[in-house]
Structures are given as C-alpha cells and as structure tokens.
PDB file of C-alpha atoms in Angstrom:
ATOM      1  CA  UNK A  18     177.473 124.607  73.325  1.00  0.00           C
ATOM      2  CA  UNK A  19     181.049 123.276  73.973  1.00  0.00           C
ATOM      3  CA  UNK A  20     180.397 119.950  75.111  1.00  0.00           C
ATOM      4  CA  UNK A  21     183.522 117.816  74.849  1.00  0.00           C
ATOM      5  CA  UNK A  22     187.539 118.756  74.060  1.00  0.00           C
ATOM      6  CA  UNK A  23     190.508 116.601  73.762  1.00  0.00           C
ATOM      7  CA  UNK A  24     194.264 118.190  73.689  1.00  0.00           C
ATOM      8  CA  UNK A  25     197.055 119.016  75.938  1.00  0.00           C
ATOM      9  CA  UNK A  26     197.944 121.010  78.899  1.00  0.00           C
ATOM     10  CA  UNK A  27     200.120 124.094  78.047  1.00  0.00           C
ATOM     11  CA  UNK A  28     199.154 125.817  81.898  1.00  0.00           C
ATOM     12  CA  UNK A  29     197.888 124.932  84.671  1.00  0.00           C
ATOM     13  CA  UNK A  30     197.201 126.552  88.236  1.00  0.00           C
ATOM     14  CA  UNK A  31     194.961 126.068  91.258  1.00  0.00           C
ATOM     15  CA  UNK A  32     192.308 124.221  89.485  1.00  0.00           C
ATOM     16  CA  UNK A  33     192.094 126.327  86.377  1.00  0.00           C
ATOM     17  CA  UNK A  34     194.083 124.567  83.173  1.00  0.00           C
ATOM     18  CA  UNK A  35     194.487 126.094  80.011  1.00  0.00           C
ATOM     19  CA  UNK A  36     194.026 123.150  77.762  1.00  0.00           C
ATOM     20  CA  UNK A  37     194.948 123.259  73.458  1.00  0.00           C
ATOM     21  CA  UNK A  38     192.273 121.927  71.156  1.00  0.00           C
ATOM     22  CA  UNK A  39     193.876 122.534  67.679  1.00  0.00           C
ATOM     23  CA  UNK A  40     195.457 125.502  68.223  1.00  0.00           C
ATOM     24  CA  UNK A  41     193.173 127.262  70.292  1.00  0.00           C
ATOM     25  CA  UNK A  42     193.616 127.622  74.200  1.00  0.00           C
ATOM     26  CA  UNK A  43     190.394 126.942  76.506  1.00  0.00           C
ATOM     27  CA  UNK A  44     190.196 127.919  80.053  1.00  0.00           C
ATOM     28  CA  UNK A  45     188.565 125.256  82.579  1.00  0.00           C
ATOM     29  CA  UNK A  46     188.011 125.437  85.584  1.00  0.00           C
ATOM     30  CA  UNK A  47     188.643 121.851  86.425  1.00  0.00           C
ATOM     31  CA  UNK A  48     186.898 119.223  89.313  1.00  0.00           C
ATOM     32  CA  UNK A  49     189.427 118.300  91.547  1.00  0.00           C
ATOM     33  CA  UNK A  50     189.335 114.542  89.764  1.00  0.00           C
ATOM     34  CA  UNK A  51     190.033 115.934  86.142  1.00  0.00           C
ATOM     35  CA  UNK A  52     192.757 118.635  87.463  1.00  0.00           C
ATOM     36  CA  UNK A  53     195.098 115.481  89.066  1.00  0.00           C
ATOM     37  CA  UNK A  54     194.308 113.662  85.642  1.00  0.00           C
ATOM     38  CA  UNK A  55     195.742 116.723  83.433  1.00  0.00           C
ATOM     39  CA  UNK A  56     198.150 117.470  85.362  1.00  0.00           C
ATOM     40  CA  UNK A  57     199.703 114.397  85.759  1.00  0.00           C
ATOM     41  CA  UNK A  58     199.332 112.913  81.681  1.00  0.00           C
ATOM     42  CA  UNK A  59     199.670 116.492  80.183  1.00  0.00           C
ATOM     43  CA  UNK A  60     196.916 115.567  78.186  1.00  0.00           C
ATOM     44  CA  UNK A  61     193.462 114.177  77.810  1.00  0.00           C
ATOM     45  CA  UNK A  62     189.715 114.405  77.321  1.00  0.00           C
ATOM     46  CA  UNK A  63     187.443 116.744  79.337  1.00  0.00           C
ATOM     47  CA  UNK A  64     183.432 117.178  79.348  1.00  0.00           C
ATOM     48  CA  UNK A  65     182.882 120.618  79.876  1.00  0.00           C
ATOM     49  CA  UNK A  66     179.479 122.408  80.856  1.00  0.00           C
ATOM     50  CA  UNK A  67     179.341 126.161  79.888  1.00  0.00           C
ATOM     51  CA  UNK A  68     178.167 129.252  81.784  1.00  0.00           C
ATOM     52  CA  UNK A  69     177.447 132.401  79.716  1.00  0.00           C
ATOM     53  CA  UNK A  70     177.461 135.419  81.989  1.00  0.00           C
ATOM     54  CA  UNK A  71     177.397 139.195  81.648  1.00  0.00           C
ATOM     55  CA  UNK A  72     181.095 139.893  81.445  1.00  0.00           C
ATOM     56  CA  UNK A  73     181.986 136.684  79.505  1.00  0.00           C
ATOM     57  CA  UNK A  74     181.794 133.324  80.188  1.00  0.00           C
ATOM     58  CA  UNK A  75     183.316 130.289  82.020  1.00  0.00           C
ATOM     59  CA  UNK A  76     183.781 126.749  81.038  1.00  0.00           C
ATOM     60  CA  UNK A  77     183.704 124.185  83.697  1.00  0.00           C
ATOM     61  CA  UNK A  78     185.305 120.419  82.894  1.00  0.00           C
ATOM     62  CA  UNK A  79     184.798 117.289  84.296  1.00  0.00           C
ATOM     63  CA  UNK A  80     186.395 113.848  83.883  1.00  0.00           C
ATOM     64  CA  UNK A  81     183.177 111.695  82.912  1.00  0.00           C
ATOM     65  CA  UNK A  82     179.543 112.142  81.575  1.00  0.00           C
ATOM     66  CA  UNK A  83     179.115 111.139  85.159  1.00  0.00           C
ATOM     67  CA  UNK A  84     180.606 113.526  86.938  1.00  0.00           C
ATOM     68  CA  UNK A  85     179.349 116.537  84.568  1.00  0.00           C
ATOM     69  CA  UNK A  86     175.770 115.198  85.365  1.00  0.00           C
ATOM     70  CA  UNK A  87     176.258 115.032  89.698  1.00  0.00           C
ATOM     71  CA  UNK A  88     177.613 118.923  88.897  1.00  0.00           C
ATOM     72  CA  UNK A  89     174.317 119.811  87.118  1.00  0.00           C
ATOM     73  CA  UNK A  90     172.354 118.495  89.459  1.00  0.00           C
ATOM     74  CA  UNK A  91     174.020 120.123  92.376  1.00  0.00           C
ATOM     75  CA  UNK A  92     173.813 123.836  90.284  1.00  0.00           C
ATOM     76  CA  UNK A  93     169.974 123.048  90.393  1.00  0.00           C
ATOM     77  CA  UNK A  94     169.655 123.658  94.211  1.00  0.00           C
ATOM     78  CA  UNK A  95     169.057 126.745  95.777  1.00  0.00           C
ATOM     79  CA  UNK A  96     172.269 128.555  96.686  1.00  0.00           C
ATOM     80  CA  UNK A  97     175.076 126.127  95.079  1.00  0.00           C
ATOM     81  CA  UNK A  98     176.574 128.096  92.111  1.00  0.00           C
ATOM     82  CA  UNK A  99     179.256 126.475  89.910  1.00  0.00           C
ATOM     83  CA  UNK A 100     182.578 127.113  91.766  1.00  0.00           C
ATOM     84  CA  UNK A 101     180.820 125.364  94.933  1.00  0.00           C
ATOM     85  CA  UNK A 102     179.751 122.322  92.637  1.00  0.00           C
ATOM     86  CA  UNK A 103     182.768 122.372  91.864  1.00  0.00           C
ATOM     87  CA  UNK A 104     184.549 122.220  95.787  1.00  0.00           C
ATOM     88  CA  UNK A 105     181.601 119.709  96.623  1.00  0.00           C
ATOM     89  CA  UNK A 106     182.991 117.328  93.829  1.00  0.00           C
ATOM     90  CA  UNK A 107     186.813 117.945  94.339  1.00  0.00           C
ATOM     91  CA  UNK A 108     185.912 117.221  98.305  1.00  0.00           C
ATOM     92  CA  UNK A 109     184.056 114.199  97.034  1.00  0.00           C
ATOM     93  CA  UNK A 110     184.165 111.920  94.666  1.00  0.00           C
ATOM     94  CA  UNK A 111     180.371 111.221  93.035  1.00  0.00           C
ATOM     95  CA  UNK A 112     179.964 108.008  94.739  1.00  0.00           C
ATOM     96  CA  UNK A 113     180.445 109.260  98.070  1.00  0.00           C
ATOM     97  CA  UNK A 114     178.473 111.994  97.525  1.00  0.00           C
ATOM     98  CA  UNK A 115     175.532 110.345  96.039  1.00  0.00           C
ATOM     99  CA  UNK A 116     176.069 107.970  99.271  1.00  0.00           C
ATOM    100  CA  UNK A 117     176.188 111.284 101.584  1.00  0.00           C
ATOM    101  CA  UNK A 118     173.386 112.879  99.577  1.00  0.00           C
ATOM    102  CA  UNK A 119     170.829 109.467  99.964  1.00  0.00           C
ATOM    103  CA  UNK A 120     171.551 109.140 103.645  1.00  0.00           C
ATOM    104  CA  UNK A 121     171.366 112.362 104.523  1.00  0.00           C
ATOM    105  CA  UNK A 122     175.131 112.666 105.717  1.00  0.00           C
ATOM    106  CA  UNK A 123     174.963 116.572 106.690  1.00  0.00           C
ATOM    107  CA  UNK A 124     178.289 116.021 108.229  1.00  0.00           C
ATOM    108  CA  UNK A 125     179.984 114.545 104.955  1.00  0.00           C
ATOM    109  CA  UNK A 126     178.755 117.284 102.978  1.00  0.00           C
ATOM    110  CA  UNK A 127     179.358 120.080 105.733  1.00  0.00           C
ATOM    111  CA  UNK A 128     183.311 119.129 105.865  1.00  0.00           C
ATOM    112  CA  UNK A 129     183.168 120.780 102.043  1.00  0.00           C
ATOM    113  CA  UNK A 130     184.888 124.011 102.784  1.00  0.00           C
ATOM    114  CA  UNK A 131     182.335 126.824 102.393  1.00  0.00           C
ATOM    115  CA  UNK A 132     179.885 125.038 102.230  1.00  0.00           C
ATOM    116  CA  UNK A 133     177.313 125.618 105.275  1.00  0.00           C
ATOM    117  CA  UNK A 134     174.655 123.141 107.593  1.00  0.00           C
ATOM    118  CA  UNK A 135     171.829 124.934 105.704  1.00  0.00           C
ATOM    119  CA  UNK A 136     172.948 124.794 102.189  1.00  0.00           C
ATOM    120  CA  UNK A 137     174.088 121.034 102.712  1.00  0.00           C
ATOM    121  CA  UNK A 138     170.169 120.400 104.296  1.00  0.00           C
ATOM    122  CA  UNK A 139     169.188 121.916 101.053  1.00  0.00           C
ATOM    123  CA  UNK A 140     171.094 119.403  98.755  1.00  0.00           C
ATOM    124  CA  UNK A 141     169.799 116.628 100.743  1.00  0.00           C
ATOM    125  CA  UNK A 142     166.169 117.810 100.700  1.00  0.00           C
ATOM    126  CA  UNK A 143     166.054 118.757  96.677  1.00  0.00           C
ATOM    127  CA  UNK A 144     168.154 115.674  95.589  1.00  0.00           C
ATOM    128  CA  UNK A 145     167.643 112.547  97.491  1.00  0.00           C
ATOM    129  CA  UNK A 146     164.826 111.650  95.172  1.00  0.00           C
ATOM    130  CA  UNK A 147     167.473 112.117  92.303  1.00  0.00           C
ATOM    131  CA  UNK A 148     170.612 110.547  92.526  1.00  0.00           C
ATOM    132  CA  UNK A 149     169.983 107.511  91.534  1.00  0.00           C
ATOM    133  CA  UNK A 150     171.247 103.968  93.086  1.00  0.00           C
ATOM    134  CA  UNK A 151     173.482 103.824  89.699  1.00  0.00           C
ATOM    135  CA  UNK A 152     175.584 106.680  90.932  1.00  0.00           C
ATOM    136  CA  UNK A 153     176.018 105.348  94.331  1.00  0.00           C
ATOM    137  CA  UNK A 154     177.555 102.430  92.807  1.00  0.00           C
ATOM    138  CA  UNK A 155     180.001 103.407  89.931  1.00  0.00           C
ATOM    139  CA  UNK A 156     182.472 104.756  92.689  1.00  0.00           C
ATOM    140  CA  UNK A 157     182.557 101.018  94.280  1.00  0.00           C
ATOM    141  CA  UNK A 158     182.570  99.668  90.579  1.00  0.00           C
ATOM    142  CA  UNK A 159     185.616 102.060  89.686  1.00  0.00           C
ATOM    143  CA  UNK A 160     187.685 100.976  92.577  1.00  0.00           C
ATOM    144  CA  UNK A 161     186.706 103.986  94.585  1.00  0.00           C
ATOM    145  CA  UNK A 162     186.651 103.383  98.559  1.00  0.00           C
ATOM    146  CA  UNK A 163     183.387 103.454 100.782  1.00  0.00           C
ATOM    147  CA  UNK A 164     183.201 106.669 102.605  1.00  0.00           C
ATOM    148  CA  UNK A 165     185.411 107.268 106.236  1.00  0.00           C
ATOM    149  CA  UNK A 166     184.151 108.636 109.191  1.00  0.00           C
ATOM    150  CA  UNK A 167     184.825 112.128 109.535  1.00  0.00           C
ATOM    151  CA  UNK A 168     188.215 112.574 111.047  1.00  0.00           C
ATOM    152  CA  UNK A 169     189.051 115.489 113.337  1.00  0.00           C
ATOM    153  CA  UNK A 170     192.261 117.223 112.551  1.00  0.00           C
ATOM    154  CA  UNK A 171     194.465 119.556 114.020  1.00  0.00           C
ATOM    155  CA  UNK A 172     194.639 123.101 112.480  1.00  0.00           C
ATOM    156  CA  UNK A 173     197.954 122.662 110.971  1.00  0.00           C
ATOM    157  CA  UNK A 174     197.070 119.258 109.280  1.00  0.00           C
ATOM    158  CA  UNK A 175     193.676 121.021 108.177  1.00  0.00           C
ATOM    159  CA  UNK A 176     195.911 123.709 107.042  1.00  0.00           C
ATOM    160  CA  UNK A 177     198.006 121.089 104.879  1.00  0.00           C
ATOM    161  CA  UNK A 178     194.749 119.076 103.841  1.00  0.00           C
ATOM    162  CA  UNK A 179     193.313 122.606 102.456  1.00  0.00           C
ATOM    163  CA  UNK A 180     196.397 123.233 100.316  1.00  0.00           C
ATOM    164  CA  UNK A 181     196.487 119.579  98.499  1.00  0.00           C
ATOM    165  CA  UNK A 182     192.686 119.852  97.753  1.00  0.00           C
ATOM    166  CA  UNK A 183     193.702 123.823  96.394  1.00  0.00           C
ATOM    167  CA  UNK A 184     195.375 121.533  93.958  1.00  0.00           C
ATOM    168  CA  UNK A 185     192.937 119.335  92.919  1.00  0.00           C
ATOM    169  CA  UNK A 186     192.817 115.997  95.476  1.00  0.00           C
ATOM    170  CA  UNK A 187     189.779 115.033  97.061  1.00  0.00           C
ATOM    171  CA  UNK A 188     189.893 115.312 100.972  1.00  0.00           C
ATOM    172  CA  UNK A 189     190.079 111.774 101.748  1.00  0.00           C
ATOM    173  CA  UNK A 190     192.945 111.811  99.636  1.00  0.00           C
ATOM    174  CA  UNK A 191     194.642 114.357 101.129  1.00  0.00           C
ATOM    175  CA  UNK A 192     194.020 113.853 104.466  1.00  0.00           C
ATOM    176  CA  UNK A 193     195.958 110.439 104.062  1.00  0.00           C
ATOM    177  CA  UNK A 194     199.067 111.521 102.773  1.00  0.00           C
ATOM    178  CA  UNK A 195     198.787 114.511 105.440  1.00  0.00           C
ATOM    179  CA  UNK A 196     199.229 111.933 107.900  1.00  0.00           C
ATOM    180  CA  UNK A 197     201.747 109.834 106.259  1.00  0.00           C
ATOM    181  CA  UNK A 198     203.594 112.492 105.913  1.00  0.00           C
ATOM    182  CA  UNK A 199     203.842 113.281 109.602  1.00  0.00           C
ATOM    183  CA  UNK A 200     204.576 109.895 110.712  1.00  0.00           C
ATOM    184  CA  UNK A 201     207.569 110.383 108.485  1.00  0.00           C
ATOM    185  CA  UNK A 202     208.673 113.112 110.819  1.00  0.00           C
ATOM    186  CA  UNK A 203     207.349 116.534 108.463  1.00  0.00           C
ATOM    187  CA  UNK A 204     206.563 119.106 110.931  1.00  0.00           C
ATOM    188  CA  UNK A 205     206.162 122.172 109.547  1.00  0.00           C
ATOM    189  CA  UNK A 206     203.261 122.940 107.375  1.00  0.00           C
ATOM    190  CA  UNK A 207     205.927 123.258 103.811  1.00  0.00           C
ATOM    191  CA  UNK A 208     207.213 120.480 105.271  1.00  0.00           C
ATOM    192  CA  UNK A 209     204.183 118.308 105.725  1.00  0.00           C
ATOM    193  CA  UNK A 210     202.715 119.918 101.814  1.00  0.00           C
ATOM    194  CA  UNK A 211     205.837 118.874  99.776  1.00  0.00           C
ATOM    195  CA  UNK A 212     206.142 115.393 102.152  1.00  0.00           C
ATOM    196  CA  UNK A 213     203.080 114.934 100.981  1.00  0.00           C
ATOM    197  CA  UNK A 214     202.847 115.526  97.295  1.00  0.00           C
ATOM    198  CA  UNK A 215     205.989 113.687  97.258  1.00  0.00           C
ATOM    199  CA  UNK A 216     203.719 110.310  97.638  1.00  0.00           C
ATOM    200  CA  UNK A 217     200.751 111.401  95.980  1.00  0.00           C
TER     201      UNK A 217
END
C-alpha cells in the first residue's frame, strides 16, 4: 500500500497532478486543499489512500493524516464513493465539516455539488458518533475560519464559484474572491474567473 510520497509537480490539471517520486510519475487525484498546495510550491508531501479496481487503480492524496482519515470515513457511508469524498472535502475544509457533520448542518453539506438531501442525511446519521471533538477543532487551531451562513448566489457567480473549486479552492474560498472580484467591476463570467484567481 502506497501510503506517503514526497517530490515535485511535473503536470497538473483539474484536480489530478502527476507528481515525481524518484523518477517515477504518480497520478493523484488531489483534495481541493493539497491541489492549491502543489500547485502553488511545485512540490511537496502528499498522503495518499489507494483504490484497486477492475481496470486499474487510482490513488487519491491528501494534505494531512487528518484529512486522509475525514476521507475514509466519509467512503464508509452508504453511497459516497471516492471522487465525492473527495468534492465534500475540496467544498469543505475538515473542520467545517466535522462542525456540519456534528450538528447536523444538511444545508452545509447539501451546497457540495452533487451531493444530494438524502446522501448528506446519510453522512450525518452514520458519522455523528465518529468525528470526534478533535477534528472539529484543528481547523480553529490551524487558523481556519468558523463556518458562514450559506450565501445565495446568482447563477453567474455560482457559475464562477464552480470553476475556482474545479481548480482546487474550497467554496468559501471561492465565493469570496467571486465577489471581490465583482466589486472591482468584472462582469463577465472570464472576467469575474481570471479577476479572481488574480487575488487568490
């Protein structure tokens, strides 16, 4: 089992980066936390969780033992496979949804595109009893901000918000420089994407 790798980026695209570990190339699909990270030092370490399936296999990576363990635990409900684990966790960062999970925030965890009322009832019901208080708190410990209300957007800045998490920002991140970027006059929706990466 690949557990851990350390090298550089040599591609990267959508949330998938092709990372070299002494020569040979490894293929992760990346959380939305680790992606930015890569992407933005060209290097670094990644904890990776592997998935053996019948026409190959797929190697998932995360940026802590943390955030590898919240993604396990969400593959162990009913109906969350690994590529939603992995759009839960580059919607959210772990302490918010640890936070969502123990309060039973169905609206939190329904603003994860594709993911549904019923499957986000299931998440609550089959892991309140496991995230523990510990994970709740290491996002305030790290610096990371208490969860926002749910703000309602129009379709073009949901549009824009869509396309920066495509690339690996959370939502609440997006969603902020989204609106930044129209208060500095980007209309369009290329407009309002490139305004926005700009400051992020």
């Amino acid at each position: 089992m690949i557990g851990y790798l350390k090298g550089k980026v040599i591609y990267s695209e959508e949330g998938v980066v092709l990372l070299e570990v002494n020569n040979v190339g490894y293929e992760l699909v990346c959380s939305g936390a680790l992606f930015a990270k890569l992407v933005t030092d060209g290097q670094g370490e990644v904890y990776t969780w592997l998935q053996p399936r019948e026409d190959g296999v797929s190697l998932y990576g995360f940026v802590s033992p943390e955030e590898k363990k919240m993604f396990q635990k969400l593959i162990s409900v009913s109906g969350v496979g690994p590529r939603m684990g992995i759009a839960v966790l580059s919607a959210l960062n772990i302490g918010d949804l640890a936070v969502a999970i123990a309060t039973s925030d169905l609206k939190m965890l329904s603003s994860v595109k594709g993911l549904g009322k019923k499957t986000a009832e299931r998440i609550v019901l089959e892991l309140r009893e496991k995230v523990s208080a510990g994970e709740m708190a290491g996002a305030a410990a790290k610096g990371a901000a208490k969860p926002a209300p749910a703000e309602k957007l129009s379709d073009k800045e949901e549009d824009a918000v869509v396309g920066l998490m495509s690339l690996g920002y959370t939502r609440a991140e997006s969603t902020r420089a989204v609106k930044a970027a129209m208060e500095r006059g980007a209309d369009s929706l290329e407009e309002i994407v490139m305004t926005a990466l700009r400051s992020m």
